[in-house]
Tab-separated table of C-alpha atoms and ligand atoms in Angstrom:
chain	number	residue	atom	x	y	z
A	1	UNK	CA	121.386	59.348	94.853
A	2	UNK	CA	119.757	56.012	95.761
A	3	UNK	CA	117.742	55.993	99.013
A	4	UNK	CA	115.710	52.866	99.736
A	5	UNK	CA	112.048	53.811	99.284
A	6	UNK	CA	111.249	53.012	102.911
A	7	UNK	CA	113.454	55.944	103.993
A	8	UNK	CA	111.787	58.422	101.683
A	9	UNK	CA	109.574	59.760	104.514
A	10	UNK	CA	112.723	60.568	106.477
A	11	UNK	CA	114.167	62.576	103.608
A	12	UNK	CA	110.913	64.498	103.244
A	13	UNK	CA	110.729	65.184	106.981
A	14	UNK	CA	114.356	66.344	107.145
A	15	UNK	CA	114.055	68.601	104.114
A	16	UNK	CA	110.968	70.106	105.749
A	17	UNK	CA	113.032	70.868	108.832
A	18	UNK	CA	115.794	72.447	106.770
A	19	UNK	CA	113.356	74.511	104.759
A	20	UNK	CA	111.379	75.612	107.787
A	21	UNK	CA	113.551	76.925	110.609
A	22	UNK	CA	111.947	77.849	113.942
A	23	UNK	CA	109.243	80.486	113.694
A	24	UNK	CA	107.756	79.173	110.498
A	25	UNK	CA	104.773	77.726	112.299
A	26	UNK	CA	103.472	81.305	111.991
A	27	UNK	CA	103.581	81.320	108.213
A	28	UNK	CA	99.839	81.855	108.025
A	29	UNK	CA	99.945	85.060	110.049
A	30	UNK	CA	97.943	88.011	108.788
A	31	UNK	CA	98.881	91.646	108.523
A	32	UNK	CA	96.634	93.645	110.801
A	33	UNK	CA	98.410	97.021	110.543
A	34	UNK	CA	97.863	98.598	107.121
A	35	UNK	CA	100.841	99.150	104.886
A	36	UNK	CA	102.418	102.507	105.728
A	37	UNK	CA	102.143	104.997	102.895
A	38	UNK	CA	105.864	105.412	102.219
A	39	UNK	CA	106.052	105.241	98.435
A	40	UNK	CA	103.314	107.408	96.941
A	41	UNK	CA	105.714	107.755	93.996
A	42	UNK	CA	108.429	105.251	92.994
A	43	UNK	CA	111.407	105.292	95.396
A	44	UNK	CA	114.559	107.018	94.125
A	45	UNK	CA	118.053	106.364	95.389
A	46	UNK	CA	121.347	104.535	94.979
A	47	UNK	CA	122.213	100.885	95.625
A	48	UNK	CA	125.662	99.310	95.886
A	49	UNK	CA	125.035	96.068	93.980
A	50	UNK	CA	125.215	96.855	90.263
A	51	UNK	CA	128.686	98.331	90.376
A	52	UNK	CA	130.266	96.947	93.528
A	53	UNK	CA	128.548	93.615	94.325
A	54	UNK	CA	130.219	92.410	97.564
A	55	UNK	CA	133.115	94.826	97.312
A	56	UNK	CA	131.670	97.418	99.701
A	57	UNK	CA	132.710	99.229	102.847
A	58	UNK	CA	131.631	102.161	104.933
A	59	UNK	CA	133.952	104.672	103.228
A	60	UNK	CA	132.362	103.832	99.890
A	61	UNK	CA	128.862	104.292	101.272
A	62	UNK	CA	129.782	107.654	102.793
A	63	UNK	CA	131.268	108.763	99.487
A	64	UNK	CA	128.046	107.887	97.694
A	65	UNK	CA	125.979	109.807	100.254
A	66	UNK	CA	128.280	112.834	99.899
A	67	UNK	CA	127.991	112.648	96.122
A	68	UNK	CA	124.214	112.240	96.114
A	69	UNK	CA	123.911	115.369	98.237
A	70	UNK	CA	126.486	117.389	96.243
A	71	UNK	CA	125.844	116.267	92.657
A	72	UNK	CA	122.344	117.630	92.310
A	73	UNK	CA	120.807	114.165	92.599
A	74	UNK	CA	119.264	114.910	95.962
A	75	UNK	CA	117.784	118.116	94.525
A	76	UNK	CA	115.912	116.193	91.825
A	77	UNK	CA	114.494	113.618	94.233
A	78	UNK	CA	117.007	110.826	94.916
A	79	UNK	CA	116.968	110.053	98.613
A	80	UNK	CA	117.806	106.442	99.569
A	81	UNK	CA	121.376	105.199	100.001
A	82	UNK	CA	120.961	101.420	100.045
A	83	UNK	CA	123.616	98.880	100.994
A	84	UNK	CA	122.936	95.628	99.159
A	85	UNK	CA	124.316	92.175	99.990
A	86	UNK	CA	127.486	91.364	101.944
A	87	UNK	CA	127.403	93.944	104.727
A	88	UNK	CA	126.611	91.111	107.160
A	89	UNK	CA	129.131	88.753	108.706
A	90	UNK	CA	127.509	86.564	111.333
A	91	UNK	CA	125.055	86.409	114.226
A	92	UNK	CA	126.117	86.878	117.839
A	93	UNK	CA	125.222	84.420	120.581
A	94	UNK	CA	121.836	86.113	121.028
A	95	UNK	CA	121.109	85.773	117.335
A	96	UNK	CA	121.599	89.471	116.524
A	97	UNK	CA	122.884	90.170	113.050
A	98	UNK	CA	126.465	91.449	113.045
A	99	UNK	CA	127.927	93.709	110.361
A	100	UNK	CA	131.299	92.817	108.846
A	101	UNK	CA	133.687	94.456	111.373
A	102	UNK	CA	136.481	94.899	108.845
A	103	UNK	CA	134.413	96.604	106.186
A	104	UNK	CA	132.059	98.448	108.523
A	105	UNK	CA	134.185	99.129	111.628
A	106	UNK	CA	132.057	102.104	112.659
A	107	UNK	CA	128.901	99.972	112.627
A	108	UNK	CA	125.667	100.370	110.755
A	109	UNK	CA	124.086	102.869	113.145
A	110	UNK	CA	126.890	105.399	112.627
A	111	UNK	CA	126.609	104.969	108.875
A	112	UNK	CA	122.845	105.473	108.943
A	113	UNK	CA	123.360	108.576	111.086
A	114	UNK	CA	125.841	109.898	108.547
A	115	UNK	CA	123.449	109.323	105.650
A	116	UNK	CA	120.666	111.022	107.609
A	117	UNK	CA	122.960	113.963	108.376
A	118	UNK	CA	123.088	114.570	104.621
A	119	UNK	CA	119.301	114.846	104.507
A	120	UNK	CA	119.057	111.383	102.906
A	121	UNK	CA	117.520	108.069	103.894
A	122	UNK	CA	119.247	104.771	104.590
A	123	UNK	CA	118.525	101.291	103.241
A	124	UNK	CA	119.780	97.783	103.929
A	125	UNK	CA	119.448	94.344	102.339
A	126	UNK	CA	118.501	90.960	103.729
A	127	UNK	CA	117.035	87.703	102.500
A	128	UNK	CA	114.070	85.512	103.423
A	129	UNK	CA	116.258	82.413	103.386
A	130	UNK	CA	118.812	80.967	105.749
A	131	UNK	CA	121.505	82.718	103.714
A	132	UNK	CA	121.603	85.724	101.419
A	133	UNK	CA	122.471	85.247	97.757
A	134	UNK	CA	126.057	86.181	98.685
A	135	UNK	CA	126.125	83.498	101.394
A	136	UNK	CA	125.768	85.821	104.398
A	137	UNK	CA	123.252	85.158	107.201
A	138	UNK	CA	119.664	85.610	106.000
A	139	UNK	CA	116.666	86.590	108.104
A	140	UNK	CA	114.708	83.305	108.117
A	141	UNK	CA	113.603	82.695	111.691
A	142	UNK	CA	115.031	86.085	112.778
A	143	UNK	CA	112.536	88.401	111.087
A	144	UNK	CA	111.255	90.226	114.179
A	145	UNK	CA	114.685	90.414	115.762
A	146	UNK	CA	116.189	91.815	112.568
A	147	UNK	CA	113.372	94.300	111.997
A	148	UNK	CA	113.824	95.639	115.539
A	149	UNK	CA	117.553	95.925	114.925
A	150	UNK	CA	116.997	97.796	111.655
A	151	UNK	CA	114.671	100.200	113.448
A	152	UNK	CA	117.280	100.826	116.173
A	153	UNK	CA	119.916	101.486	113.539
A	154	UNK	CA	117.684	103.952	111.682
A	155	UNK	CA	116.975	101.916	108.556
A	156	UNK	CA	114.346	103.452	106.243
A	157	UNK	CA	114.252	100.857	103.444
A	158	UNK	CA	114.753	97.093	103.307
A	159	UNK	CA	115.441	95.146	100.124
A	160	UNK	CA	114.467	91.579	100.936
A	161	UNK	CA	115.815	88.852	98.651
A	162	UNK	CA	114.788	85.277	97.923
A	163	UNK	CA	117.906	83.038	97.843
A	164	UNK	CA	118.117	79.845	99.927
A	165	UNK	CA	114.414	79.855	100.724
A	166	UNK	CA	113.846	76.160	99.931
A	167	UNK	CA	110.147	75.405	99.887
A	168	UNK	CA	109.017	78.568	101.671
A	169	UNK	CA	105.858	80.184	100.404
A	170	UNK	CA	106.767	83.627	99.123
A	171	UNK	CA	103.604	85.428	100.197
A	172	UNK	CA	103.931	84.002	103.699
A	173	UNK	CA	107.626	84.747	103.978
A	174	UNK	CA	107.305	88.363	102.821
A	175	UNK	CA	104.218	88.827	105.001
A	176	UNK	CA	106.244	87.875	108.082
A	177	UNK	CA	108.877	90.487	107.313
A	178	UNK	CA	106.204	93.069	106.446
A	179	UNK	CA	104.573	92.465	109.829
A	180	UNK	CA	107.915	92.593	111.605
A	181	UNK	CA	108.776	95.924	109.963
A	182	UNK	CA	105.368	97.382	110.770
A	183	UNK	CA	105.797	96.393	114.389
A	184	UNK	CA	109.376	97.672	114.574
A	185	UNK	CA	108.350	101.194	115.547
A	186	UNK	CA	109.917	102.765	112.449
A	187	UNK	CA	108.625	103.488	108.963
A	188	UNK	CA	110.547	101.149	106.660
A	189	UNK	CA	109.895	100.677	102.948
A	190	UNK	CA	109.744	96.980	101.988
A	191	UNK	CA	111.290	96.169	98.618
A	192	UNK	CA	110.328	92.622	97.625
A	193	UNK	CA	112.983	90.845	95.570
A	194	UNK	CA	111.729	87.409	94.550
A	195	UNK	CA	112.388	88.138	90.863
A	196	UNK	CA	108.730	87.795	89.866
A	197	UNK	CA	108.978	84.029	90.367
A	198	UNK	CA	105.898	83.625	92.567
A	199	UNK	CA	103.369	85.935	90.873
A	200	UNK	CA	103.938	88.897	93.220
A	201	UNK	CA	101.211	90.800	91.336
A	202	UNK	CA	98.707	88.469	93.058
A	203	UNK	CA	99.770	89.060	96.646
A	204	UNK	CA	102.496	91.706	97.053
A	205	UNK	CA	100.296	94.805	96.926
A	206	UNK	CA	99.262	94.780	100.613
A	207	UNK	CA	102.681	93.462	101.677
A	208	UNK	CA	105.441	95.568	100.112
A	209	UNK	CA	105.957	98.929	98.445
A	210	UNK	CA	107.692	97.566	95.343
A	211	UNK	CA	108.478	94.162	93.909
A	212	UNK	CA	110.946	92.926	91.370
A	213	UNK	CA	109.375	91.557	88.213
A	214	UNK	CA	112.411	89.745	86.767
A	215	UNK	CA	115.849	88.346	87.437
A	216	UNK	CA	118.793	90.722	87.633
A	217	UNK	CA	119.678	93.357	85.077
A	218	UNK	CA	123.212	93.521	83.725
A	219	UNK	CA	124.891	96.428	82.032
A	220	UNK	CA	124.178	95.644	78.387
A	221	UNK	CA	121.732	96.707	75.694
A	222	UNK	CA	120.581	93.108	75.330
A	223	UNK	CA	121.619	89.570	76.177
A	224	UNK	CA	121.505	86.875	78.822
A	225	UNK	CA	124.194	86.013	81.311
A	226	UNK	CA	123.392	83.282	83.840
A	227	UNK	CA	120.430	84.664	85.723
A	228	UNK	CA	120.824	88.202	84.386
A	229	UNK	CA	119.260	89.978	81.424
A	230	UNK	CA	120.197	92.943	79.295
A	231	UNK	CA	118.178	96.155	79.475
A	232	UNK	CA	115.889	95.505	76.505
A	233	UNK	CA	115.273	91.897	77.588
A	234	UNK	CA	114.076	93.208	80.959
A	235	UNK	CA	111.932	95.806	79.199
A	236	UNK	CA	110.184	93.115	77.133
A	237	UNK	CA	109.115	91.378	80.329
A	238	UNK	CA	107.305	94.520	81.570
A	239	UNK	CA	104.829	94.828	78.710
A	240	UNK	CA	101.893	93.094	80.415
A	241	UNK	CA	102.640	94.371	83.893
A	242	UNK	CA	101.065	97.840	83.726
A	243	UNK	CA	97.837	96.679	85.386
A	244	UNK	CA	99.564	95.760	88.608
A	245	UNK	CA	101.457	98.908	89.497
A	246	UNK	CA	100.434	102.134	91.195
A	247	UNK	CA	101.031	104.404	94.169
A	248	UNK	CA	102.640	102.631	97.104
A	249	UNK	CA	102.862	99.341	95.128
A	250	UNK	CA	105.311	99.498	92.249
A	251	UNK	CA	106.603	97.029	89.712
A	252	UNK	CA	110.395	97.015	89.947
A	253	UNK	CA	112.216	96.116	86.709
A	254	UNK	CA	115.508	96.268	88.662
A	255	UNK	CA	118.018	99.007	89.244
A	256	UNK	CA	119.641	101.397	86.808
A	257	UNK	CA	122.882	100.678	84.991
A	258	UNK	CA	123.285	104.270	83.741
A	259	UNK	CA	126.957	105.245	83.970
A	260	UNK	CA	128.398	101.762	84.454
A	261	UNK	CA	130.012	101.682	81.034
A	262	UNK	CA	128.345	98.773	79.212
A	263	UNK	CA	126.005	100.887	77.065
A	264	UNK	CA	126.348	104.020	74.975
A	265	UNK	CA	125.094	107.381	76.124
A	266	UNK	CA	122.135	107.067	73.717
A	267	UNK	CA	121.302	103.639	75.149
A	268	UNK	CA	121.484	104.962	78.698
A	269	UNK	CA	119.087	107.762	77.727
A	270	UNK	CA	116.724	105.075	76.442
A	271	UNK	CA	117.168	102.986	79.603
A	272	UNK	CA	116.420	105.977	81.836
A	273	UNK	CA	113.481	107.176	79.714
A	274	UNK	CA	111.876	103.745	79.560
A	275	UNK	CA	112.312	103.115	83.294
A	276	UNK	CA	110.613	106.475	83.911
A	277	UNK	CA	107.779	105.440	81.606
A	278	UNK	CA	107.422	102.191	83.597
A	279	UNK	CA	107.062	104.183	86.832
A	280	UNK	CA	110.049	102.152	87.974
A	281	UNK	CA	111.932	102.834	91.169
A	282	UNK	CA	114.899	104.938	90.015
A	283	UNK	CA	117.767	103.368	91.919
A	284	UNK	CA	121.105	104.414	90.459
A	285	UNK	CA	123.796	101.732	90.459
A	286	UNK	CA	126.901	103.623	89.390
A	287	UNK	CA	129.700	105.361	91.283
A	288	UNK	CA	128.069	108.693	92.097
A	289	UNK	CA	131.379	110.066	93.342
A	290	UNK	CA	133.035	109.745	89.926
A	291	UNK	CA	130.213	110.450	87.482
A	292	UNK	CA	131.066	112.042	84.194
A	293	UNK	CA	128.964	114.990	83.034
A	294	UNK	CA	126.946	112.867	80.666
A	295	UNK	CA	125.920	110.340	83.314
A	296	UNK	CA	124.956	113.163	85.619
A	297	UNK	CA	122.960	114.830	82.828
A	298	UNK	CA	120.988	111.626	82.280
A	299	UNK	CA	120.383	110.751	85.923
A	300	UNK	CA	119.323	114.283	86.839
A	301	UNK	CA	116.998	115.021	83.907
A	302	UNK	CA	114.213	116.582	85.962
A	303	UNK	CA	111.647	116.383	83.146
A	304	UNK	CA	112.134	112.649	82.753
A	305	UNK	CA	112.091	112.180	86.516
A	306	UNK	CA	108.807	114.128	86.689
A	307	UNK	CA	107.251	111.520	84.395
A	308	UNK	CA	108.503	108.710	86.614
A	309	UNK	CA	107.204	110.511	89.699
A	310	UNK	CA	103.863	111.552	88.234
A	311	UNK	CA	101.279	111.303	91.054
A	312	UNK	CA	98.804	109.343	88.941
A	313	UNK	CA	101.317	106.501	89.065
A	314	UNK	CA	100.122	104.911	85.850
A	315	UNK	CA	102.740	102.620	84.301
A	316	UNK	CA	103.235	103.020	80.540
A	317	UNK	CA	101.809	100.622	78.005
A	318	UNK	CA	103.454	99.695	74.755
A	319	UNK	CA	100.729	100.998	72.452
A	320	UNK	CA	102.368	100.216	69.111
A	321	UNK	CA	105.146	97.993	67.787
A	322	UNK	CA	106.358	97.355	64.290
A	323	UNK	CA	109.647	95.492	63.976
A	324	UNK	CA	112.281	97.453	65.874
A	325	UNK	CA	110.045	100.492	66.431
A	326	UNK	CA	107.857	100.923	69.491
A	327	UNK	CA	105.661	103.575	71.050
A	328	UNK	CA	105.191	103.601	74.801
A	329	UNK	CA	102.646	105.947	76.410
A	330	UNK	CA	101.339	106.800	79.851
A	331	UNK	CA	98.685	109.229	80.976
A	332	UNK	CA	99.817	111.802	83.507
A	333	UNK	CA	97.856	113.664	86.139
A	334	UNK	CA	95.753	116.513	84.814
A	335	UNK	CA	95.175	115.174	81.297
A	336	UNK	CA	98.791	115.278	80.122
A	337	UNK	CA	100.565	112.356	78.444
A	338	UNK	CA	104.131	111.093	78.268
A	339	UNK	CA	105.213	109.306	75.107
A	340	UNK	CA	108.410	107.528	74.142
A	341	UNK	CA	109.204	106.768	70.506
A	342	UNK	CA	111.765	103.972	70.790
A	343	UNK	CA	113.998	102.707	67.990
A	344	UNK	CA	115.740	99.402	68.675
A	345	UNK	CA	117.078	99.235	65.136
A	346	UNK	CA	120.584	99.821	63.803
A	347	UNK	CA	119.639	102.854	61.693
A	348	UNK	CA	117.836	106.114	62.521
A	349	UNK	CA	114.071	105.966	61.919
A	350	UNK	CA	111.247	108.417	61.321
A	351	UNK	CA	108.557	107.875	63.941
A	352	UNK	CA	105.223	109.547	64.716
A	353	UNK	CA	102.593	109.237	67.402
A	354	UNK	CA	99.033	110.146	66.448
A	355	UNK	CA	96.652	111.675	68.955
A	356	UNK	CA	94.229	108.834	68.184
A	357	UNK	CA	96.752	106.352	69.586
A	358	UNK	CA	96.518	108.287	72.861
A	359	UNK	CA	92.729	108.403	72.727
A	360	UNK	CA	92.849	112.145	72.128
A	361	UNK	CA	90.721	113.902	69.493
A	362	UNK	CA	92.684	114.430	66.273
A	363	UNK	CA	91.897	118.146	66.331
A	364	UNK	CA	93.222	118.668	69.848
A	365	UNK	CA	95.916	121.317	70.179
A	366	UNK	CA	98.778	120.510	72.486
A	367	UNK	CA	102.159	121.832	73.516
A	368	UNK	CA	104.793	119.152	73.142
A	369	UNK	CA	108.033	119.265	75.102
A	370	UNK	CA	110.946	117.078	74.042
A	371	UNK	CA	112.308	116.014	77.422
A	372	UNK	CA	115.905	115.486	76.214
A	373	UNK	CA	116.395	118.401	73.780
A	374	UNK	CA	114.108	120.594	75.940
A	375	UNK	CA	112.509	122.091	72.821
A	376	UNK	CA	108.832	122.986	73.107
A	377	UNK	CA	106.564	122.796	70.042
A	378	UNK	CA	103.514	125.001	70.580
A	379	UNK	CA	99.938	124.195	69.510
A	380	UNK	CA	100.656	120.917	67.780
A	381	UNK	CA	97.624	119.225	66.197
A	382	UNK	CA	97.020	115.568	65.408
A	383	UNK	CA	100.446	114.003	65.704
A	384	UNK	CA	104.064	114.511	66.688
A	385	UNK	CA	107.195	112.847	65.427
A	386	UNK	CA	110.799	113.088	64.394
A	387	UNK	CA	113.931	111.141	63.596
A	388	UNK	CA	114.799	108.701	66.348
A	389	UNK	CA	118.456	107.687	66.635
A	390	UNK	CA	119.460	104.043	66.480
A	391	UNK	CA	118.915	102.578	69.990
A	392	UNK	CA	117.510	105.947	70.995
A	393	UNK	CA	114.288	107.582	72.054
A	394	UNK	CA	112.323	110.719	71.564
A	395	UNK	CA	110.556	111.311	74.851
A	396	UNK	CA	107.876	113.977	75.057
A	397	UNK	CA	105.344	115.427	77.436
A	398	UNK	CA	102.097	116.373	75.728
A	399	UNK	CA	100.066	119.121	77.366
A	400	UNK	CA	96.661	119.798	75.808
A	401	UNK	CA	95.894	123.489	75.304
A	402	UNK	CA	92.333	124.261	76.357
B	501	LIG	C1	120.033	88.831	93.950
B	501	LIG	C2	119.277	90.129	93.696
B	501	LIG	C3	120.262	91.215	93.320
B	501	LIG	C4	121.275	91.399	94.427
B	501	LIG	C5	121.976	90.084	94.730
B	501	LIG	C6	122.834	90.152	95.986
B	501	LIG	O1	120.624	88.351	92.770
B	501	LIG	O2	118.306	89.949	92.704
B	501	LIG	O3	119.589	92.425	93.061
B	501	LIG	O4	120.633	91.882	95.572
B	501	LIG	O5	121.043	89.029	94.918
B	501	LIG	O6	123.476	88.969	96.261
């Protein structure tokens, strides 16, 4: 491109106009209403993206709601049914967002009502840019109008993405939507999805209830694919993040791939265990209506979920690493601890955690429950260990005996 220099100001001015649609003069606005307390523990639910991407419709969403209620998932705490990108089609002449009439002929309100009738909550997706990542209309310049619409429809959760945002300031853009949601008259969880690109740990706490820390996950043990990362690559990016997470303000290492077929059962156990250790939102991304028994066993492991949902809300730290072997630990409410012995290697490995590594006295007696085998070892002193399968975990809950 070769613009004469004297026209450079014009290019700058025009790009400013494109990047800042009407309404952006308010980008400095402040949040006066406090953030509603809607995520004391990490949100749990299902989202359409990981398995279906844009291939969604209302029958699919109803099936997932039916399955969440019937499969035992609802009983162990899953509650949000979230439609990700591509439910939108256009805006009407008044600027109201319009759902795709072919895929959602009954409309979003009826779908939300259906989800609510199952005793579940309903989530939608939008984007802070002119377009969503899938090229549908975004919410830039329509934040208050969209938030009011979501409230009328009965939306309980908004995932708000970051494509086509040009030069927008992330804190300002998410603050506008946070304010719009708070003024909508309905309690709506705000899930910030700017992929950790703009240091959300510095500003997102008063704004949203959770924020993505990385690009997208894909259904593989490890690897990189365009903008997406395998499970262990995502995990590695969480190591330093534990300081910035807690009740009502969670780090989000992206949704679960359990049951989507790209990893082994052992690897999915590791994925689920580690996400629970991270106090991650547990948002399933598989077809709940056609889960095999093993997927269901993993996703509904109530002991692992209890670690994720521990009220202290303390994200795990990686307290030890040697080659392919890692120990992750998090304190739980009431003086208990959760520990994961994680073996990334190709062969089984003997692993042990010492009480000293958990800042517990070596002589302390504790009951140790293996959260996958369900075996309880009584009055253990000093350390606990075992053989950890290749790509597997031993995950335990340590309860001091006083
Ligand atoms: C981005 C997000 C994904 C998903 C897609 C939808 O990539 O990070 O989680 O919402 O957009 O287009």
